[in-house]
mmCIF file of C-alpha atoms in Angstrom:
data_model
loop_
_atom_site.group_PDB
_atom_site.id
_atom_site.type_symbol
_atom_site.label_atom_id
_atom_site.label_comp_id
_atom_site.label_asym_id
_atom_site.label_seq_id
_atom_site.Cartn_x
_atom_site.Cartn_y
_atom_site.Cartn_z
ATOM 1 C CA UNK A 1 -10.144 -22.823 38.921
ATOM 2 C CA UNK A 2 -12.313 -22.175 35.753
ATOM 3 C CA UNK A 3 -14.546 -24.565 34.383
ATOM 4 C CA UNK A 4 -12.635 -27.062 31.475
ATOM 5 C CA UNK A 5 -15.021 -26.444 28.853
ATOM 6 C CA UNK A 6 -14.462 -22.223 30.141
ATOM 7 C CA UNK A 7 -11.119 -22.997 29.678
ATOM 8 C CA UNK A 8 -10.732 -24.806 26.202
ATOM 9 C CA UNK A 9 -12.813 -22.086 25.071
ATOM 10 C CA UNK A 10 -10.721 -18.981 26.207
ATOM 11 C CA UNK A 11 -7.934 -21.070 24.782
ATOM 12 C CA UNK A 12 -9.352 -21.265 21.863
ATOM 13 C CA UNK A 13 -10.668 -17.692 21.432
ATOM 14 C CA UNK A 14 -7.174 -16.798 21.748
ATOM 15 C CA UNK A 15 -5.943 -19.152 18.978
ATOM 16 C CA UNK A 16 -8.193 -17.748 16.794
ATOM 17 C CA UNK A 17 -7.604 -14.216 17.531
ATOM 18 C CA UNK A 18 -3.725 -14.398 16.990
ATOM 19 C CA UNK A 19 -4.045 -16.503 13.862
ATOM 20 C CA UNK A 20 -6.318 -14.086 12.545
ATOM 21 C CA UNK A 21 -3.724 -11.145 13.105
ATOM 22 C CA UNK A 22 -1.324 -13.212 11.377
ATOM 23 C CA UNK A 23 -3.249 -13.789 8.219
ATOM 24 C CA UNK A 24 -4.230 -10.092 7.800
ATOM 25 C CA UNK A 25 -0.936 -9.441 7.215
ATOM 26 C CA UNK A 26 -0.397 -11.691 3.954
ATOM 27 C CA UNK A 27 0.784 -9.511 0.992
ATOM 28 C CA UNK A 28 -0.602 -11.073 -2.313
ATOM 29 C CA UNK A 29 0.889 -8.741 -4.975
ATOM 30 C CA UNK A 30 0.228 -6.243 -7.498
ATOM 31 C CA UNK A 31 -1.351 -8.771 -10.066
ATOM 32 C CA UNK A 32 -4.089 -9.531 -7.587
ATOM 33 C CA UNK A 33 -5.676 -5.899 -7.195
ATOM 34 C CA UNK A 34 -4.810 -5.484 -11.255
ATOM 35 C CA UNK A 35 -6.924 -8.344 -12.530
ATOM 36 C CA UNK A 36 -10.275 -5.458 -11.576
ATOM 37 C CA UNK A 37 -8.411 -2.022 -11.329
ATOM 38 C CA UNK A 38 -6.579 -2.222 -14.683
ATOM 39 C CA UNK A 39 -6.730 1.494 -15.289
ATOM 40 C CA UNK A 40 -4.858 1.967 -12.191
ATOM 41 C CA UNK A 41 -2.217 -0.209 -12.804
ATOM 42 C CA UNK A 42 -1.273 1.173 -16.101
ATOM 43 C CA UNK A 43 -0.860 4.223 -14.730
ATOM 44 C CA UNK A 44 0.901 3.382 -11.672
ATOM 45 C CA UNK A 45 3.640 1.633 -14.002
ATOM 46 C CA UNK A 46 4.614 5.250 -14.997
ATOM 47 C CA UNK A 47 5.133 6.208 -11.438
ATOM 48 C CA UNK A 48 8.228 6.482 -9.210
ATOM 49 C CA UNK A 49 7.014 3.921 -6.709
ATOM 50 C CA UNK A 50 6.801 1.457 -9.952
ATOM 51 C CA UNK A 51 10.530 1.966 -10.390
ATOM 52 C CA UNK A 52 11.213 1.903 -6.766
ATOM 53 C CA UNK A 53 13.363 -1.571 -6.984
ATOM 54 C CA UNK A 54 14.909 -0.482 -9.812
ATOM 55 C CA UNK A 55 16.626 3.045 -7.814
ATOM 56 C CA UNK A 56 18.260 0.220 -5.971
ATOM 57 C CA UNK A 57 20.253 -1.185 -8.487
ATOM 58 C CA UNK A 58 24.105 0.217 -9.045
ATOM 59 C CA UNK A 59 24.851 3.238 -11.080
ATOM 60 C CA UNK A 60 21.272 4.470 -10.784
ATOM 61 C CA UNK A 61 20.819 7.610 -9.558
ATOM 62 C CA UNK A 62 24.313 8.376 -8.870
ATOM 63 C CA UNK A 63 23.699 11.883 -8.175
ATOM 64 C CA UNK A 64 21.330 11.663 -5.158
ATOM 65 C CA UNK A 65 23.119 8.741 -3.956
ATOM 66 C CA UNK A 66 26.319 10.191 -3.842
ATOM 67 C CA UNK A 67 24.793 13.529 -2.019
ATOM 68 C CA UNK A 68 23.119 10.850 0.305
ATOM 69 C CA UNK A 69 26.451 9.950 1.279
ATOM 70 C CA UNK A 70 25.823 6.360 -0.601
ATOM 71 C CA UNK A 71 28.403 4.309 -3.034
ATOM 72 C CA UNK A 72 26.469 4.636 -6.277
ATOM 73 C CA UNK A 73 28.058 1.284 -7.515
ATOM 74 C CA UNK A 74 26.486 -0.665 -4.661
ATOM 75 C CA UNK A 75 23.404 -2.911 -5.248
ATOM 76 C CA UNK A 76 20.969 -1.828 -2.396
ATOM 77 C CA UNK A 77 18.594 -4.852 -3.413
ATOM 78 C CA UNK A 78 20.398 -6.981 -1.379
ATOM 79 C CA UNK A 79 20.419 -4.306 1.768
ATOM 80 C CA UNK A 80 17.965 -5.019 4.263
ATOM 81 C CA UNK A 81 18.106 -1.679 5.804
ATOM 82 C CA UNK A 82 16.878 -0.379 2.392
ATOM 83 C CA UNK A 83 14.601 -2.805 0.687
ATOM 84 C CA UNK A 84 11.997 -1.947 3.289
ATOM 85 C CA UNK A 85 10.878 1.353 1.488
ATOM 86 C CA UNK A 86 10.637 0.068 -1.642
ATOM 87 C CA UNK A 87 8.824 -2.943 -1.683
ATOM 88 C CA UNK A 88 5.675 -4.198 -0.797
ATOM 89 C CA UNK A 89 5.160 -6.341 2.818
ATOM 90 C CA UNK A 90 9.187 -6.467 3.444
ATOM 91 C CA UNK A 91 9.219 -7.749 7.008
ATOM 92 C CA UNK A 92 5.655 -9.199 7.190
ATOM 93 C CA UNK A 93 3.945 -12.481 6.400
ATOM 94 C CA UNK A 94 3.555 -12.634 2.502
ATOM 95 C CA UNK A 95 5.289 -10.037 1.863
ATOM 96 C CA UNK A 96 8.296 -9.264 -0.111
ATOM 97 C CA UNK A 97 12.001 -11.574 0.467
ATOM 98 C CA UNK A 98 15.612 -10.745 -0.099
ATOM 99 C CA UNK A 99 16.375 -14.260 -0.547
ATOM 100 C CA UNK A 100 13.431 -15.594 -2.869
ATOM 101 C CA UNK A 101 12.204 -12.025 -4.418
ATOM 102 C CA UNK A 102 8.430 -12.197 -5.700
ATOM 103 C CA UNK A 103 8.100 -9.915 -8.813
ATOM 104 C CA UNK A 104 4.694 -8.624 -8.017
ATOM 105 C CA UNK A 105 5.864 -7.755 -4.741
ATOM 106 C CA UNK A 106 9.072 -5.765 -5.713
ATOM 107 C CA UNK A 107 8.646 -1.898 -5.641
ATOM 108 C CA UNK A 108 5.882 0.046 -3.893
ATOM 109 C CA UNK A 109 2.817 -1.404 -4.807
ATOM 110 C CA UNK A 110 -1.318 -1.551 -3.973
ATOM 111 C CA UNK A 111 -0.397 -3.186 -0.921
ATOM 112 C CA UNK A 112 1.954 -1.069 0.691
ATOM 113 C CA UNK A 113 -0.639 2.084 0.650
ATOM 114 C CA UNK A 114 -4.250 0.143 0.638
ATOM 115 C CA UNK A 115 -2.823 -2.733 2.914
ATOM 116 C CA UNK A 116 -2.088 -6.434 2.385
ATOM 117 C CA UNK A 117 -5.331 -7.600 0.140
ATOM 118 C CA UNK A 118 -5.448 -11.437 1.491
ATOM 119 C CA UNK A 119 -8.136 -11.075 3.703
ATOM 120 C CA UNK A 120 -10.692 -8.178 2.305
ATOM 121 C CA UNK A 121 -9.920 -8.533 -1.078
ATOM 122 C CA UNK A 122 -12.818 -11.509 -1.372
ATOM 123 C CA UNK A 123 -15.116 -9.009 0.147
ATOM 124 C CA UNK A 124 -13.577 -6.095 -2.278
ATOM 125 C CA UNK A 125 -14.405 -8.065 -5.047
ATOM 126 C CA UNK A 126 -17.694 -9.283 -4.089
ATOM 127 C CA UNK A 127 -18.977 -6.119 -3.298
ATOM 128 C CA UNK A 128 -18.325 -4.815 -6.878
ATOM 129 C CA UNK A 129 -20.269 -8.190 -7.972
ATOM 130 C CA UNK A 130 -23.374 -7.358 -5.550
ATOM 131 C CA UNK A 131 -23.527 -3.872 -6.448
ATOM 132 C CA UNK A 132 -23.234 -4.559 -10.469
ATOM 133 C CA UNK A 133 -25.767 -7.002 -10.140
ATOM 134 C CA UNK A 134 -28.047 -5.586 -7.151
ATOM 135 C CA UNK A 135 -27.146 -1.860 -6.916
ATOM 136 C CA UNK A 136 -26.348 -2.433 -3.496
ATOM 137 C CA UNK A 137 -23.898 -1.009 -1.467
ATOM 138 C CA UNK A 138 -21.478 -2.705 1.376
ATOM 139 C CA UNK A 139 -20.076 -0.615 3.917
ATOM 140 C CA UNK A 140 -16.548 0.226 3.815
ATOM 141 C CA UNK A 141 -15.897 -0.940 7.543
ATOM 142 C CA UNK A 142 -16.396 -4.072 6.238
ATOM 143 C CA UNK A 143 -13.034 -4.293 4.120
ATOM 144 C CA UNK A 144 -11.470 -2.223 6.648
ATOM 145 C CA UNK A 145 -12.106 -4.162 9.854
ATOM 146 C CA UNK A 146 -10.351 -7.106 7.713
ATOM 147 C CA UNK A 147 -7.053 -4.600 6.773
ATOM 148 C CA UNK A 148 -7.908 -2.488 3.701
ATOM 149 C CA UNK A 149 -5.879 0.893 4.161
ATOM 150 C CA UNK A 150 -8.532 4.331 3.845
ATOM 151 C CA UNK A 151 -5.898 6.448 4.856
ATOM 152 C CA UNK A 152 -2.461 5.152 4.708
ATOM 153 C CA UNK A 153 -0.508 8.224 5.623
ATOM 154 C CA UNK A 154 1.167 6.597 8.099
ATOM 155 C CA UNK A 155 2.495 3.800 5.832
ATOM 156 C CA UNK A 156 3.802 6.598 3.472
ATOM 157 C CA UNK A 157 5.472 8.099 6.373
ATOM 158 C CA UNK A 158 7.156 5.170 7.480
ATOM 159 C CA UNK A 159 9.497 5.970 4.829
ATOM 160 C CA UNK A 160 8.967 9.611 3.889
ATOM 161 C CA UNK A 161 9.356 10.872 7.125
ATOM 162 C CA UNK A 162 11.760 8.201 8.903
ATOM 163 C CA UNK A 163 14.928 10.082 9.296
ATOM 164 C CA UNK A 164 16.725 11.561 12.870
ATOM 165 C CA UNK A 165 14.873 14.814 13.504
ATOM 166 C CA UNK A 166 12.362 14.114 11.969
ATOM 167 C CA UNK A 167 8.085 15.434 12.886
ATOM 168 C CA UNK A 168 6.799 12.362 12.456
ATOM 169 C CA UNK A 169 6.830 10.492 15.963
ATOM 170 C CA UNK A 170 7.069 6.984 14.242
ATOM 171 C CA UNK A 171 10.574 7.516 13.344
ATOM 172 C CA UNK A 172 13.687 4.689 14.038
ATOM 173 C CA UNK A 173 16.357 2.938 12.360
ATOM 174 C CA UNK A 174 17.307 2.232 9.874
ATOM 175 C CA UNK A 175 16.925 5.664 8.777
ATOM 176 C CA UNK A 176 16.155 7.173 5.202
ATOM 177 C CA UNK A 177 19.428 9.087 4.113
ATOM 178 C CA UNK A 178 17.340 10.993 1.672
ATOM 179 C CA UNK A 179 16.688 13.560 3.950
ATOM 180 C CA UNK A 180 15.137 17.402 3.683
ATOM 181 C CA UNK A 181 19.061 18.529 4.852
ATOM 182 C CA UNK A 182 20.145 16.440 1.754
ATOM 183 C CA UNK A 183 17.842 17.871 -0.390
ATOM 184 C CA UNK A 184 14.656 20.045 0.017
ATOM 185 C CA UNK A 185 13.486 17.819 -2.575
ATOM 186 C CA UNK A 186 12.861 15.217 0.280
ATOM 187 C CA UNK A 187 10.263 17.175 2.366
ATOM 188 C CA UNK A 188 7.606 15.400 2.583
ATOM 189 C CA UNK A 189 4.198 16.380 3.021
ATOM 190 C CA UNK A 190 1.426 13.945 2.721
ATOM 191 C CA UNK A 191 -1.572 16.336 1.256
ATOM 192 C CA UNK A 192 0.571 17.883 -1.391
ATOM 193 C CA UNK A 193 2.108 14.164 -2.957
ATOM 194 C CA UNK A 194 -1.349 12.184 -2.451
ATOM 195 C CA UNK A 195 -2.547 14.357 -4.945
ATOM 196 C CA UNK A 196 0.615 14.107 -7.203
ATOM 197 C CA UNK A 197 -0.067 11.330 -10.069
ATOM 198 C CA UNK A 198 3.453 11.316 -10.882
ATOM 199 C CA UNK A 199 3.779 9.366 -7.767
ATOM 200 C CA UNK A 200 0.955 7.410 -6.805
ATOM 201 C CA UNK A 201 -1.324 7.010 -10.222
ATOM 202 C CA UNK A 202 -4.408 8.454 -11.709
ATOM 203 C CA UNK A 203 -7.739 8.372 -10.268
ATOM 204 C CA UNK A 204 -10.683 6.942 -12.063
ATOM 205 C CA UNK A 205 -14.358 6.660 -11.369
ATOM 206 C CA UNK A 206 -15.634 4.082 -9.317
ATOM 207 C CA UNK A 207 -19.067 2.779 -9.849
ATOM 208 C CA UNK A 208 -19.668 3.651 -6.001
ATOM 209 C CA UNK A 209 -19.897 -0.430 -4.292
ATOM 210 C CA UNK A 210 -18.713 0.797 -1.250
ATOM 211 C CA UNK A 211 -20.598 3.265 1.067
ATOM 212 C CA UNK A 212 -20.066 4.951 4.868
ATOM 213 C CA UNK A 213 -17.034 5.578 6.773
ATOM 214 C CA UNK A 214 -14.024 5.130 6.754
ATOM 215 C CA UNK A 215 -13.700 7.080 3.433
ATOM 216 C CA UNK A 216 -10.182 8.532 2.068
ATOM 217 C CA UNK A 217 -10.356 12.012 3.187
ATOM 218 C CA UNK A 218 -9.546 13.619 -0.730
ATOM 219 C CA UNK A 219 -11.899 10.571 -2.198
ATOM 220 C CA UNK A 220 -14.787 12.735 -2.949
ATOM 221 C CA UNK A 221 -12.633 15.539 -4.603
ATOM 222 C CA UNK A 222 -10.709 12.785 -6.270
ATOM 223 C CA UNK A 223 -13.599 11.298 -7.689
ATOM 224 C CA UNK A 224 -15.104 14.515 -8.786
ATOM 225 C CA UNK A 225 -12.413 14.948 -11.457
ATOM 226 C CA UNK A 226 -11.477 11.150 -12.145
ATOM 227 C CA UNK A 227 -11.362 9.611 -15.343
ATOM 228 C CA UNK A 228 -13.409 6.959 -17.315
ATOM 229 C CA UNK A 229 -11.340 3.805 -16.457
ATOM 230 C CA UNK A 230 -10.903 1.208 -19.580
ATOM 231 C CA UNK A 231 -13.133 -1.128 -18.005
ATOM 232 C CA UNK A 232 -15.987 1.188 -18.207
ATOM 233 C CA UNK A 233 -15.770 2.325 -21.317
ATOM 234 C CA UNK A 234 -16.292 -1.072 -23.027
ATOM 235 C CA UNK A 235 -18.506 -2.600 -20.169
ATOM 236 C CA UNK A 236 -20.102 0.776 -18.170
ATOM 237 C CA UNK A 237 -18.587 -0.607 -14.584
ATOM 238 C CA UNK A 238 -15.844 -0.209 -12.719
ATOM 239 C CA UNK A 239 -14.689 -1.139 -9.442
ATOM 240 C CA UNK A 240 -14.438 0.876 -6.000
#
């Protein structure tokens, strides 16, 4: 039999551990990650993942809905096997609820590409602090060990790609019914609509706080042609 004090401790280790796990998955909401990246969120309110919840609604895109098989009068908002794709955190702690809908959580926000921002976003934001006021760097497996997203094609593809038939091996009901065999419209492939602003937003410079891997693999050609965000033209910073 293991020591008591062995024991309380492996107890508690795994206490710990599992609350941990649960709290990286609390969704905060667009407003959060807006308050620094402004720039980013004025741009992403022209997108079609801004207007995601709104697709939802009846006698919106009647068109694709009725070639999706769909009744175009329907309100999908209230369909659980369709929220999912375009919200932010539907199904996980914090995130997005049918029955007590968050605002800054409905459509397909920060969160649902660069993961839920409860736990790294104190680091995100400190680093910015440190390296305005230091010129030093933090490492980007900081943020990341603690849930922040670097690549997030599999979150896209959790709804891009989840149809029967589909390549991607993540796939299972409830299905997309906005499928390539629909439409060819609906292929998805992950290189060709990161790079789309249409969809996801503009890119603007960072001032560079964050440093090492993991690093979004088009983040360096990204950056090369970014903008000036707001921010930095009236104050000369902006945040990574």
């Amino acid at each position: 039999m293991k020591h008591p004090i062995v024991y309380i401790l492996t107890v508690f280790a795994l206490i710990t551990f599992f609350s941990g796990a649960a709290i990286a998955d609390t969704f905060e909401g667009r407003s959060k990650c807006s308050s620094c990246h402004k720039s980013q969120a004025k741009s992403w309110k022209d997108t079609a993942h801004a207007k995601a919840m709104e697709s939802l609604k009846p006698g919106t895109r009647k068109e694709a809905k009725v070639k999706a098989k769909l009744d175009p009068e329907k309100d999908y908002t209230q369909d659980k096997d369709c929220v999912g794709c375009h919200v932010d955190g539907f199904g996980k702690k914090g995130g997005y609820v049918i029955d007590a809908p968050k605002k800054p959580l409905a459509a397909v926000g920060c969160e649902s590409c660069h993961g839920p921002g409860r736990v790294y976003r104190g680091d995100h934001r400190k680093a910015g602090q440190i390296f305005e006021s230091k010129g030093t760097t933090m490492q980007r497996k900081v943020v990341a060990d603690k849930g922040q997203d670097f690549h997030f094609e599999e979150a896209c593809s959790a709804c891009h790609l989840n149809y029967e038939g589909s390549p991607w091996k993540g796939a299972k009901p409830p299905y997309t019914p906005f499928t390539p065999a629909v439409d060819a419209k609906y292929t998805f492939d992950f290189d060709k609509m990161v790079k789309d602003v249409k969809a996801m937003h503009e890119h603007y410079k960072l001032d560079g706080s964050f440093a090492g891997e993991p690093k979004f693999k088009y983040h360096d050609e990204f950056q090369a042609s970014a903008k000036t965000p707001e921010k930095d033209a009236k104050k000369g910073k902006g945040k990574e």
